[in-house]
Amino acid sequence: MRADTRAAAPDDVKLAVDPDVAAALAARRAVVALESTVIAHGLPRPQNLAAARALEEEVRGLGSTPATIAIADGQAIVGADDALLTRLAEDLFVAKVSLRDLAPVLARRGLGATTVAATVEIAARAGIAVMATGGIGGVHRDAASSFDESADLVELSRTPICVVCACVKSILDAGATLERLETLGVTVVGYRTDRLAGFYLSDSGLDVPWRAESPAEIAAIMRARADVDAPGGVLVTNPLPPGEQLDPALHDRVLEEALAAAERQGIHGKAITPFLLDRLRAATEGDSLRANVALVLRNAALAGEIAVAAAAV
């Protein structure tokens, strides 16, 4: 057996697993992990709480048990209740928790919303095989000089989980991210498409190496990867339909303006993503928010279907 390489997170992370989630896992029923950064940092109030509840209902409606993951009271919560969802949505001082941040937030018994990397780590420790998010982090556009690359990519390369997303956020470098995923050995699959999704856009302009036509086919890819004992997971890129995407010309113009503003203001690191998303939201008069909510719900639905297909075997 391959040695566990997921040593970046604390070994003594205390998991507080919701009883419904625990029962589903014990019975080998479908469970879908949901990240909480989208609640605390990705969507504005009050749409964030409404979206968090809608995501869970989307998963339940497809026969899976939702498990929103967060950090609270010195524990990693696997299956946030409505009271915790409300805290994440309304508290102004929720920490954004990636792998490097797990230990400090746990030690201080703080309130934290987990990124893809932290959610994947905690979900895998709990025994959850499928996760849904909006978009993963990736290689930033200035990475050649800043070396700014999301921890999501390395975590995906070593944790056996299927992550459903609209691919890398469009504020990042999609081409460089796809190259890094290849280098790291992450299996990337387009859901009913040969093209890499572009987050707010249906098409990033890049090809995906593999295509799957059904949740059952993706579940089979997950099983085959496990059968050969390959490290890491499967990334499923699920594009918005063209009729639901942002206008590409508007998207590109606003993004360039937002990137220039961030450079002038010296905004870098983990602050850059919320800054750019806020600028896009304001400049597109809410169209980016509509697209963001739509893609997250679509990803949750597909993740629910994949989880059901995987649990059926």
PDB file of C-alpha atoms in Angstrom:
ATOM      1  CA  MET A   1       0.000   0.000   0.000  1.00  0.00           C
ATOM      2  CA  ARG A   2       1.166   3.533  -0.737  1.00  0.00           C
ATOM      3  CA  ALA A   3       2.138   5.572   2.303  1.00  0.00           C
ATOM      4  CA  ASP A   4      -0.187   8.412   3.271  1.00  0.00           C
ATOM      5  CA  THR A   5       1.355  11.624   1.932  1.00  0.00           C
ATOM      6  CA  ARG A   6      -1.298  13.966   3.295  1.00  0.00           C
ATOM      7  CA  ALA A   7       0.894  15.163   6.117  1.00  0.00           C
ATOM      8  CA  ALA A   8       0.504  18.901   5.575  1.00  0.00           C
ATOM      9  CA  ALA A   9      -2.551  19.074   7.824  1.00  0.00           C
ATOM     10  CA  PRO A  10      -2.354  18.432  11.593  1.00  0.00           C
ATOM     11  CA  ASP A  11      -2.581  14.747  12.478  1.00  0.00           C
ATOM     12  CA  ASP A  12      -4.763  15.535  15.492  1.00  0.00           C
ATOM     13  CA  VAL A  13      -7.526  17.357  13.630  1.00  0.00           C
ATOM     14  CA  LYS A  14     -10.689  16.659  15.605  1.00  0.00           C
ATOM     15  CA  LEU A  15     -13.607  15.805  13.359  1.00  0.00           C
ATOM     16  CA  ALA A  16     -17.123  16.606  14.536  1.00  0.00           C
ATOM     17  CA  VAL A  17     -19.273  14.597  12.153  1.00  0.00           C
ATOM     18  CA  ASP A  18     -22.972  15.390  11.925  1.00  0.00           C
ATOM     19  CA  PRO A  19     -25.095  12.331  12.931  1.00  0.00           C
ATOM     20  CA  ASP A  20     -26.865  12.205   9.557  1.00  0.00           C
ATOM     21  CA  VAL A  21     -23.535  12.327   7.734  1.00  0.00           C
ATOM     22  CA  ALA A  22     -22.050   9.687  10.032  1.00  0.00           C
ATOM     23  CA  ALA A  23     -25.049   7.391   9.485  1.00  0.00           C
ATOM     24  CA  ALA A  24     -24.809   7.789   5.703  1.00  0.00           C
ATOM     25  CA  LEU A  25     -21.094   7.033   5.714  1.00  0.00           C
ATOM     26  CA  ALA A  26     -21.548   3.999   7.959  1.00  0.00           C
ATOM     27  CA  ALA A  27     -24.227   2.662   5.611  1.00  0.00           C
ATOM     28  CA  ARG A  28     -22.069   3.447   2.535  1.00  0.00           C
ATOM     29  CA  ARG A  29     -24.695   5.800   1.203  1.00  0.00           C
ATOM     30  CA  ALA A  30     -23.913   8.818  -0.979  1.00  0.00           C
ATOM     31  CA  VAL A  31     -22.388  11.864   0.743  1.00  0.00           C
ATOM     32  CA  VAL A  32     -21.209  15.119  -0.872  1.00  0.00           C
ATOM     33  CA  ALA A  33     -18.784  17.489   0.850  1.00  0.00           C
ATOM     34  CA  LEU A  34     -19.379  21.222   0.323  1.00  0.00           C
ATOM     35  CA  GLU A  35     -16.775  23.913   0.992  1.00  0.00           C
ATOM     36  CA  SER A  36     -17.715  26.903   3.109  1.00  0.00           C
ATOM     37  CA  THR A  37     -15.490  29.659   1.707  1.00  0.00           C
ATOM     38  CA  VAL A  38     -18.176  30.353  -0.874  1.00  0.00           C
ATOM     39  CA  ILE A  39     -20.517  31.186   2.028  1.00  0.00           C
ATOM     40  CA  ALA A  40     -18.197  33.450   4.014  1.00  0.00           C
ATOM     41  CA  HIS A  41     -16.040  34.962   1.259  1.00  0.00           C
ATOM     42  CA  GLY A  42     -17.444  34.078  -2.169  1.00  0.00           C
ATOM     43  CA  LEU A  43     -20.968  35.501  -2.149  1.00  0.00           C
ATOM     44  CA  PRO A  44     -22.414  38.726  -0.694  1.00  0.00           C
ATOM     45  CA  ARG A  45     -24.955  38.872   2.118  1.00  0.00           C
ATOM     46  CA  PRO A  46     -27.774  37.816   2.235  1.00  0.00           C
ATOM     47  CA  GLN A  47     -27.447  35.747  -0.938  1.00  0.00           C
ATOM     48  CA  ASN A  48     -24.681  33.694   0.678  1.00  0.00           C
ATOM     49  CA  LEU A  49     -26.929  32.078   3.300  1.00  0.00           C
ATOM     50  CA  ALA A  50     -29.692  31.427   0.794  1.00  0.00           C
ATOM     51  CA  ALA A  51     -27.170  29.795  -1.537  1.00  0.00           C
ATOM     52  CA  ALA A  52     -25.700  27.664   1.264  1.00  0.00           C
ATOM     53  CA  ARG A  53     -29.132  26.280   2.084  1.00  0.00           C
ATOM     54  CA  ALA A  54     -29.983  25.791  -1.591  1.00  0.00           C
ATOM     55  CA  LEU A  55     -26.765  23.830  -2.155  1.00  0.00           C
ATOM     56  CA  GLU A  56     -27.636  21.408   0.602  1.00  0.00           C
ATOM     57  CA  GLU A  57     -31.180  20.999  -0.709  1.00  0.00           C
ATOM     58  CA  GLU A  58     -29.848  20.370  -4.215  1.00  0.00           C
ATOM     59  CA  VAL A  59     -27.709  17.507  -2.896  1.00  0.00           C
ATOM     60  CA  ARG A  60     -30.503  16.065  -0.766  1.00  0.00           C
ATOM     61  CA  GLY A  61     -32.927  16.175  -3.670  1.00  0.00           C
ATOM     62  CA  LEU A  62     -30.674  13.831  -5.630  1.00  0.00           C
ATOM     63  CA  GLY A  63     -30.473  11.226  -2.887  1.00  0.00           C
ATOM     64  CA  SER A  64     -27.169  12.268  -1.289  1.00  0.00           C
ATOM     65  CA  THR A  65     -26.401  13.625   2.157  1.00  0.00           C
ATOM     66  CA  PRO A  66     -24.763  17.077   2.150  1.00  0.00           C
ATOM     67  CA  ALA A  67     -21.804  17.740   4.436  1.00  0.00           C
ATOM     68  CA  THR A  68     -20.814  21.399   4.519  1.00  0.00           C
ATOM     69  CA  ILE A  69     -17.355  21.565   6.078  1.00  0.00           C
ATOM     70  CA  ALA A  70     -16.089  24.368   8.307  1.00  0.00           C
ATOM     71  CA  ILE A  71     -13.983  25.052  11.411  1.00  0.00           C
ATOM     72  CA  ALA A  72     -15.632  26.006  14.713  1.00  0.00           C
ATOM     73  CA  ASP A  73     -14.892  25.678  18.424  1.00  0.00           C
ATOM     74  CA  GLY A  74     -11.627  23.812  17.958  1.00  0.00           C
ATOM     75  CA  GLN A  75     -13.048  21.174  15.638  1.00  0.00           C
ATOM     76  CA  ALA A  76     -13.392  20.428  11.943  1.00  0.00           C
ATOM     77  CA  ILE A  77     -17.136  20.297  11.358  1.00  0.00           C
ATOM     78  CA  VAL A  78     -18.266  17.703   8.821  1.00  0.00           C
ATOM     79  CA  GLY A  79     -21.879  18.618   8.207  1.00  0.00           C
ATOM     80  CA  ALA A  80     -22.638  22.138   9.453  1.00  0.00           C
ATOM     81  CA  ASP A  81     -26.098  22.656  10.922  1.00  0.00           C
ATOM     82  CA  ASP A  82     -28.224  25.677  10.017  1.00  0.00           C
ATOM     83  CA  ALA A  83     -26.995  27.660  13.014  1.00  0.00           C
ATOM     84  CA  LEU A  84     -23.391  27.280  11.852  1.00  0.00           C
ATOM     85  CA  LEU A  85     -24.311  28.093   8.250  1.00  0.00           C
ATOM     86  CA  THR A  86     -25.870  31.302   9.569  1.00  0.00           C
ATOM     87  CA  ARG A  87     -22.733  32.174  11.555  1.00  0.00           C
ATOM     88  CA  LEU A  88     -20.551  31.601   8.502  1.00  0.00           C
ATOM     89  CA  ALA A  89     -22.820  33.793   6.392  1.00  0.00           C
ATOM     90  CA  GLU A  90     -23.261  36.662   8.851  1.00  0.00           C
ATOM     91  CA  ASP A  91     -20.062  36.879  10.944  1.00  0.00           C
ATOM     92  CA  LEU A  92     -17.726  39.588   9.636  1.00  0.00           C
ATOM     93  CA  PHE A  93     -14.562  37.910  10.926  1.00  0.00           C
ATOM     94  CA  VAL A  94     -14.651  34.396   9.527  1.00  0.00           C
ATOM     95  CA  ALA A  95     -11.124  33.166   8.791  1.00  0.00           C
ATOM     96  CA  LYS A  96     -10.384  31.851   5.314  1.00  0.00           C
ATOM     97  CA  VAL A  97      -8.854  28.451   6.063  1.00  0.00           C
ATOM     98  CA  SER A  98      -6.535  26.646   3.687  1.00  0.00           C
ATOM     99  CA  LEU A  99      -4.252  23.783   4.790  1.00  0.00           C
ATOM    100  CA  ARG A 100      -1.637  26.087   6.314  1.00  0.00           C
ATOM    101  CA  ASP A 101      -4.332  27.782   8.402  1.00  0.00           C
ATOM    102  CA  LEU A 102      -5.946  24.696   9.930  1.00  0.00           C
ATOM    103  CA  ALA A 103      -3.702  24.467  12.979  1.00  0.00           C
ATOM    104  CA  PRO A 104      -3.866  28.155  14.065  1.00  0.00           C
ATOM    105  CA  VAL A 105      -7.652  28.393  13.651  1.00  0.00           C
ATOM    106  CA  LEU A 106      -8.217  25.088  15.459  1.00  0.00           C
ATOM    107  CA  ALA A 107      -5.838  26.048  18.278  1.00  0.00           C
ATOM    108  CA  ARG A 108      -7.556  29.400  18.765  1.00  0.00           C
ATOM    109  CA  ARG A 109     -10.998  27.776  18.564  1.00  0.00           C
ATOM    110  CA  GLY A 110     -11.857  30.261  15.839  1.00  0.00           C
ATOM    111  CA  LEU A 111     -14.570  30.298  13.214  1.00  0.00           C
ATOM    112  CA  GLY A 112     -13.243  29.363   9.786  1.00  0.00           C
ATOM    113  CA  ALA A 113     -14.541  28.774   6.274  1.00  0.00           C
ATOM    114  CA  THR A 114     -12.602  26.085   4.445  1.00  0.00           C
ATOM    115  CA  THR A 115     -11.117  26.455   0.976  1.00  0.00           C
ATOM    116  CA  VAL A 116     -11.047  23.575  -1.503  1.00  0.00           C
ATOM    117  CA  ALA A 117      -7.701  22.342  -0.144  1.00  0.00           C
ATOM    118  CA  ALA A 118      -8.843  22.242   3.483  1.00  0.00           C
ATOM    119  CA  THR A 119     -12.254  20.845   2.575  1.00  0.00           C
ATOM    120  CA  VAL A 120     -10.690  18.046   0.525  1.00  0.00           C
ATOM    121  CA  GLU A 121      -8.358  17.153   3.401  1.00  0.00           C
ATOM    122  CA  ILE A 122     -11.119  17.047   5.994  1.00  0.00           C
ATOM    123  CA  ALA A 123     -13.587  15.273   3.710  1.00  0.00           C
ATOM    124  CA  ALA A 124     -11.069  12.542   2.931  1.00  0.00           C
ATOM    125  CA  ARG A 125     -10.342  12.011   6.620  1.00  0.00           C
ATOM    126  CA  ALA A 126     -14.056  11.606   7.212  1.00  0.00           C
ATOM    127  CA  GLY A 127     -14.356   9.080   4.368  1.00  0.00           C
ATOM    128  CA  ILE A 128     -16.193  11.271   1.858  1.00  0.00           C
ATOM    129  CA  ALA A 129     -15.312  10.580  -1.784  1.00  0.00           C
ATOM    130  CA  VAL A 130     -17.068  13.418  -3.648  1.00  0.00           C
ATOM    131  CA  MET A 131     -16.977  17.180  -3.193  1.00  0.00           C
ATOM    132  CA  ALA A 132     -18.624  20.116  -4.971  1.00  0.00           C
ATOM    133  CA  THR A 133     -17.396  23.687  -5.263  1.00  0.00           C
ATOM    134  CA  GLY A 134     -17.695  26.662  -7.582  1.00  0.00           C
ATOM    135  CA  GLY A 135     -14.148  26.937  -8.876  1.00  0.00           C
ATOM    136  CA  ILE A 136     -10.819  25.675  -7.620  1.00  0.00           C
ATOM    137  CA  GLY A 137      -7.802  27.839  -6.944  1.00  0.00           C
ATOM    138  CA  GLY A 138      -4.943  27.606  -9.386  1.00  0.00           C
ATOM    139  CA  VAL A 139      -1.914  29.315 -10.845  1.00  0.00           C
ATOM    140  CA  HIS A 140      -2.148  33.104 -10.681  1.00  0.00           C
ATOM    141  CA  ARG A 141      -1.492  35.207 -13.749  1.00  0.00           C
ATOM    142  CA  ASP A 142       1.709  36.670 -12.317  1.00  0.00           C
ATOM    143  CA  ALA A 143       2.996  33.344 -10.995  1.00  0.00           C
ATOM    144  CA  ALA A 144       6.207  33.566 -13.032  1.00  0.00           C
ATOM    145  CA  SER A 145       7.349  36.341 -10.698  1.00  0.00           C
ATOM    146  CA  SER A 146       5.179  35.858  -7.600  1.00  0.00           C
ATOM    147  CA  PHE A 147       5.170  32.020  -7.435  1.00  0.00           C
ATOM    148  CA  ASP A 148       1.522  32.381  -6.418  1.00  0.00           C
ATOM    149  CA  GLU A 149      -0.161  29.009  -6.785  1.00  0.00           C
ATOM    150  CA  SER A 150      -3.106  27.679  -4.820  1.00  0.00           C
ATOM    151  CA  ALA A 151      -2.641  24.849  -2.322  1.00  0.00           C
ATOM    152  CA  ASP A 152      -5.742  23.312  -3.932  1.00  0.00           C
ATOM    153  CA  LEU A 153      -3.607  21.841  -6.724  1.00  0.00           C
ATOM    154  CA  VAL A 154      -1.150  19.940  -4.534  1.00  0.00           C
ATOM    155  CA  GLU A 155      -3.961  18.715  -2.308  1.00  0.00           C
ATOM    156  CA  LEU A 156      -5.833  17.375  -5.330  1.00  0.00           C
ATOM    157  CA  SER A 157      -2.674  15.523  -6.359  1.00  0.00           C
ATOM    158  CA  ARG A 158      -2.460  13.511  -3.153  1.00  0.00           C
ATOM    159  CA  THR A 159      -5.997  13.086  -1.844  1.00  0.00           C
ATOM    160  CA  PRO A 160      -8.348  10.424  -3.263  1.00  0.00           C
ATOM    161  CA  ILE A 161     -11.476  12.462  -3.906  1.00  0.00           C
ATOM    162  CA  CYS A 162     -13.596  13.590  -6.859  1.00  0.00           C
ATOM    163  CA  VAL A 163     -14.034  17.363  -7.020  1.00  0.00           C
ATOM    164  CA  VAL A 164     -16.791  18.793  -9.235  1.00  0.00           C
ATOM    165  CA  CYS A 165     -16.261  22.409 -10.261  1.00  0.00           C
ATOM    166  CA  ALA A 166     -16.516  24.962 -13.059  1.00  0.00           C
ATOM    167  CA  CYS A 167     -12.725  24.618 -13.150  1.00  0.00           C
ATOM    168  CA  VAL A 168     -10.276  27.309 -12.150  1.00  0.00           C
ATOM    169  CA  LYS A 169     -11.684  30.742 -11.358  1.00  0.00           C
ATOM    170  CA  SER A 170     -11.468  32.876 -14.483  1.00  0.00           C
ATOM    171  CA  ILE A 171      -9.386  35.508 -12.703  1.00  0.00           C
ATOM    172  CA  LEU A 172      -6.499  32.981 -12.722  1.00  0.00           C
ATOM    173  CA  ASP A 173      -4.311  31.476 -15.433  1.00  0.00           C
ATOM    174  CA  ALA A 174      -6.348  28.517 -16.742  1.00  0.00           C
ATOM    175  CA  GLY A 175      -3.661  27.296 -19.144  1.00  0.00           C
ATOM    176  CA  ALA A 176      -0.910  27.248 -16.525  1.00  0.00           C
ATOM    177  CA  THR A 177      -3.261  25.587 -14.056  1.00  0.00           C
ATOM    178  CA  LEU A 178      -4.104  22.830 -16.520  1.00  0.00           C
ATOM    179  CA  GLU A 179      -0.381  22.235 -17.082  1.00  0.00           C
ATOM    180  CA  ARG A 180       0.244  22.032 -13.326  1.00  0.00           C
ATOM    181  CA  LEU A 181      -2.618  19.563 -12.892  1.00  0.00           C
ATOM    182  CA  GLU A 182      -1.011  17.372 -15.552  1.00  0.00           C
ATOM    183  CA  THR A 183       2.383  17.588 -13.855  1.00  0.00           C
ATOM    184  CA  LEU A 184       0.816  16.704 -10.512  1.00  0.00           C
ATOM    185  CA  GLY A 185      -0.988  13.706 -11.991  1.00  0.00           C
ATOM    186  CA  VAL A 186      -4.555  14.876 -11.394  1.00  0.00           C
ATOM    187  CA  THR A 187      -7.110  13.271 -13.722  1.00  0.00           C
ATOM    188  CA  VAL A 188      -9.135  16.069 -15.384  1.00  0.00           C
ATOM    189  CA  VAL A 189     -12.465  15.119 -16.965  1.00  0.00           C
ATOM    190  CA  GLY A 190     -14.889  17.320 -18.885  1.00  0.00           C
ATOM    191  CA  TYR A 191     -18.530  16.528 -18.184  1.00  0.00           C
ATOM    192  CA  ARG A 192     -20.184  16.165 -21.599  1.00  0.00           C
ATOM    193  CA  THR A 193     -17.605  18.504 -23.092  1.00  0.00           C
ATOM    194  CA  ASP A 194     -14.168  18.397 -24.715  1.00  0.00           C
ATOM    195  CA  ARG A 195     -13.378  21.898 -23.498  1.00  0.00           C
ATOM    196  CA  LEU A 196     -12.217  23.152 -20.132  1.00  0.00           C
ATOM    197  CA  ALA A 197     -14.915  25.182 -18.395  1.00  0.00           C
ATOM    198  CA  GLY A 198     -14.060  28.834 -17.796  1.00  0.00           C
ATOM    199  CA  PHE A 199     -15.911  29.444 -14.515  1.00  0.00           C
ATOM    200  CA  TYR A 200     -18.149  32.390 -15.494  1.00  0.00           C
ATOM    201  CA  LEU A 201     -17.616  31.362 -19.114  1.00  0.00           C
ATOM    202  CA  SER A 202     -18.672  28.098 -20.764  1.00  0.00           C
ATOM    203  CA  ASP A 203     -15.367  27.655 -22.562  1.00  0.00           C
ATOM    204  CA  SER A 204     -11.900  28.654 -21.383  1.00  0.00           C
ATOM    205  CA  GLY A 205     -10.493  28.089 -24.875  1.00  0.00           C
ATOM    206  CA  LEU A 206      -8.572  25.004 -23.713  1.00  0.00           C
ATOM    207  CA  ASP A 207      -9.125  21.300 -24.328  1.00  0.00           C
ATOM    208  CA  VAL A 208      -9.617  18.748 -21.565  1.00  0.00           C
ATOM    209  CA  PRO A 209      -7.738  15.444 -21.811  1.00  0.00           C
ATOM    210  CA  TRP A 210     -10.792  13.289 -21.049  1.00  0.00           C
ATOM    211  CA  ARG A 211     -14.555  13.451 -21.424  1.00  0.00           C
ATOM    212  CA  ALA A 212     -17.352  11.635 -19.580  1.00  0.00           C
ATOM    213  CA  GLU A 213     -21.006  11.462 -20.571  1.00  0.00           C
ATOM    214  CA  SER A 214     -22.609  10.330 -17.310  1.00  0.00           C
ATOM    215  CA  PRO A 215     -22.174  10.314 -13.526  1.00  0.00           C
ATOM    216  CA  ALA A 216     -21.780   6.533 -13.718  1.00  0.00           C
ATOM    217  CA  GLU A 217     -18.826   6.930 -16.091  1.00  0.00           C
ATOM    218  CA  ILE A 218     -17.157   9.351 -13.684  1.00  0.00           C
ATOM    219  CA  ALA A 219     -17.764   6.936 -10.799  1.00  0.00           C
ATOM    220  CA  ALA A 220     -16.090   4.215 -12.888  1.00  0.00           C
ATOM    221  CA  ILE A 221     -13.065   6.479 -13.417  1.00  0.00           C
ATOM    222  CA  MET A 222     -12.877   7.006  -9.651  1.00  0.00           C
ATOM    223  CA  ARG A 223     -12.927   3.247  -9.047  1.00  0.00           C
ATOM    224  CA  ALA A 224     -10.320   2.572 -11.739  1.00  0.00           C
ATOM    225  CA  ARG A 225      -7.990   5.189 -10.263  1.00  0.00           C
ATOM    226  CA  ALA A 226      -8.352   3.541  -6.842  1.00  0.00           C
ATOM    227  CA  ASP A 227      -7.831   0.066  -8.327  1.00  0.00           C
ATOM    228  CA  VAL A 228      -4.405   1.015  -9.672  1.00  0.00           C
ATOM    229  CA  ASP A 229      -3.577   2.744  -6.366  1.00  0.00           C
ATOM    230  CA  ALA A 230      -2.925   6.069  -8.063  1.00  0.00           C
ATOM    231  CA  PRO A 231      -2.433   8.966  -5.649  1.00  0.00           C
ATOM    232  CA  GLY A 232      -4.723  11.963  -5.819  1.00  0.00           C
ATOM    233  CA  GLY A 233      -8.147  12.565  -7.182  1.00  0.00           C
ATOM    234  CA  VAL A 234     -10.373  13.293 -10.133  1.00  0.00           C
ATOM    235  CA  LEU A 235     -11.274  16.841 -11.155  1.00  0.00           C
ATOM    236  CA  VAL A 236     -14.560  17.107 -13.053  1.00  0.00           C
ATOM    237  CA  THR A 237     -15.034  20.345 -14.971  1.00  0.00           C
ATOM    238  CA  ASN A 238     -18.729  21.154 -15.427  1.00  0.00           C
ATOM    239  CA  PRO A 239     -19.369  24.146 -17.728  1.00  0.00           C
ATOM    240  CA  LEU A 240     -22.245  26.577 -17.556  1.00  0.00           C
ATOM    241  CA  PRO A 241     -24.551  26.360 -20.589  1.00  0.00           C
ATOM    242  CA  PRO A 242     -23.730  29.180 -23.038  1.00  0.00           C
ATOM    243  CA  GLY A 243     -27.056  30.855 -22.281  1.00  0.00           C
ATOM    244  CA  GLU A 244     -26.124  31.180 -18.588  1.00  0.00           C
ATOM    245  CA  GLN A 245     -22.547  32.423 -18.943  1.00  0.00           C
ATOM    246  CA  LEU A 246     -21.393  36.011 -18.618  1.00  0.00           C
ATOM    247  CA  ASP A 247     -20.998  37.939 -21.833  1.00  0.00           C
ATOM    248  CA  PRO A 248     -17.402  36.987 -22.788  1.00  0.00           C
ATOM    249  CA  ALA A 249     -16.445  40.446 -24.068  1.00  0.00           C
ATOM    250  CA  LEU A 250     -17.788  42.129 -20.930  1.00  0.00           C
ATOM    251  CA  HIS A 251     -16.068  39.551 -18.732  1.00  0.00           C
ATOM    252  CA  ASP A 252     -12.676  40.075 -20.372  1.00  0.00           C
ATOM    253  CA  ARG A 253     -12.881  43.875 -20.278  1.00  0.00           C
ATOM    254  CA  VAL A 254     -13.940  44.043 -16.631  1.00  0.00           C
ATOM    255  CA  LEU A 255     -11.351  41.476 -15.589  1.00  0.00           C
ATOM    256  CA  GLU A 256      -8.508  43.422 -17.192  1.00  0.00           C
ATOM    257  CA  GLU A 257      -9.678  46.593 -15.439  1.00  0.00           C
ATOM    258  CA  ALA A 258      -9.913  44.757 -12.108  1.00  0.00           C
ATOM    259  CA  LEU A 259      -6.439  43.234 -12.474  1.00  0.00           C
ATOM    260  CA  ALA A 260      -4.998  46.667 -13.182  1.00  0.00           C
ATOM    261  CA  ALA A 261      -6.770  48.107 -10.123  1.00  0.00           C
ATOM    262  CA  ALA A 262      -5.418  45.312  -7.914  1.00  0.00           C
ATOM    263  CA  GLU A 263      -1.889  46.013  -9.120  1.00  0.00           C
ATOM    264  CA  ARG A 264      -2.240  49.745  -8.416  1.00  0.00           C
ATOM    265  CA  GLN A 265      -3.533  49.056  -4.916  1.00  0.00           C
ATOM    266  CA  GLY A 266      -0.913  46.421  -4.123  1.00  0.00           C
ATOM    267  CA  ILE A 267      -3.435  43.651  -3.528  1.00  0.00           C
ATOM    268  CA  HIS A 268      -1.886  40.191  -3.695  1.00  0.00           C
ATOM    269  CA  GLY A 269      -2.080  36.720  -2.146  1.00  0.00           C
ATOM    270  CA  LYS A 270      -5.343  35.421  -0.748  1.00  0.00           C
ATOM    271  CA  ALA A 271      -6.854  38.932  -0.822  1.00  0.00           C
ATOM    272  CA  ILE A 272      -6.757  39.069  -4.619  1.00  0.00           C
ATOM    273  CA  THR A 273      -9.599  36.619  -5.292  1.00  0.00           C
ATOM    274  CA  PRO A 274     -12.322  38.347  -3.238  1.00  0.00           C
ATOM    275  CA  PHE A 275     -11.153  41.730  -4.545  1.00  0.00           C
ATOM    276  CA  LEU A 276     -11.457  40.694  -8.182  1.00  0.00           C
ATOM    277  CA  LEU A 277     -14.769  38.913  -7.653  1.00  0.00           C
ATOM    278  CA  ASP A 278     -16.203  42.022  -5.966  1.00  0.00           C
ATOM    279  CA  ARG A 279     -15.069  44.191  -8.864  1.00  0.00           C
ATOM    280  CA  LEU A 280     -16.624  41.794 -11.376  1.00  0.00           C
ATOM    281  CA  ARG A 281     -19.864  41.715  -9.418  1.00  0.00           C
ATOM    282  CA  ALA A 282     -20.135  45.492  -9.288  1.00  0.00           C
ATOM    283  CA  ALA A 283     -19.130  46.074 -12.908  1.00  0.00           C
ATOM    284  CA  THR A 284     -21.468  43.436 -14.341  1.00  0.00           C
ATOM    285  CA  GLU A 285     -24.413  44.733 -12.283  1.00  0.00           C
ATOM    286  CA  GLY A 286     -24.926  41.410 -10.557  1.00  0.00           C
ATOM    287  CA  ASP A 287     -24.636  39.181 -13.626  1.00  0.00           C
ATOM    288  CA  SER A 288     -21.500  37.554 -12.233  1.00  0.00           C
ATOM    289  CA  LEU A 289     -23.345  36.800  -8.973  1.00  0.00           C
ATOM    290  CA  ARG A 290     -26.160  35.151 -10.915  1.00  0.00           C
ATOM    291  CA  ALA A 291     -23.680  33.061 -12.875  1.00  0.00           C
ATOM    292  CA  ASN A 292     -21.751  32.173  -9.709  1.00  0.00           C
ATOM    293  CA  VAL A 293     -24.841  30.880  -7.913  1.00  0.00           C
ATOM    294  CA  ALA A 294     -25.966  28.985 -11.019  1.00  0.00           C
ATOM    295  CA  LEU A 295     -22.645  27.194 -11.485  1.00  0.00           C
ATOM    296  CA  VAL A 296     -22.320  26.249  -7.813  1.00  0.00           C
ATOM    297  CA  LEU A 297     -25.812  24.742  -7.822  1.00  0.00           C
ATOM    298  CA  ARG A 298     -25.102  22.839 -11.042  1.00  0.00           C
ATOM    299  CA  ASN A 299     -21.893  21.457  -9.566  1.00  0.00           C
ATOM    300  CA  ALA A 300     -23.656  20.369  -6.380  1.00  0.00           C
ATOM    301  CA  ALA A 301     -26.279  18.572  -8.445  1.00  0.00           C
ATOM    302  CA  LEU A 302     -23.703  16.731 -10.540  1.00  0.00           C
ATOM    303  CA  ALA A 303     -21.686  15.837  -7.428  1.00  0.00           C
ATOM    304  CA  GLY A 304     -24.842  14.386  -5.893  1.00  0.00           C
ATOM    305  CA  GLU A 305     -25.413  12.223  -8.957  1.00  0.00           C
ATOM    306  CA  ILE A 306     -21.790  11.038  -8.982  1.00  0.00           C
ATOM    307  CA  ALA A 307     -21.941  10.191  -5.288  1.00  0.00           C
ATOM    308  CA  VAL A 308     -25.087   8.133  -5.812  1.00  0.00           C
ATOM    309  CA  ALA A 309     -23.474   6.304  -8.741  1.00  0.00           C
ATOM    310  CA  ALA A 310     -20.312   5.620  -6.736  1.00  0.00           C
ATOM    311  CA  ALA A 311     -22.286   4.371  -3.717  1.00  0.00           C
ATOM    312  CA  ALA A 312     -24.315   2.016  -5.882  1.00  0.00           C
ATOM    313  CA  VAL A 313     -21.284  -0.216  -6.475  1.00  0.00           C
TER     314      VAL A 313
END
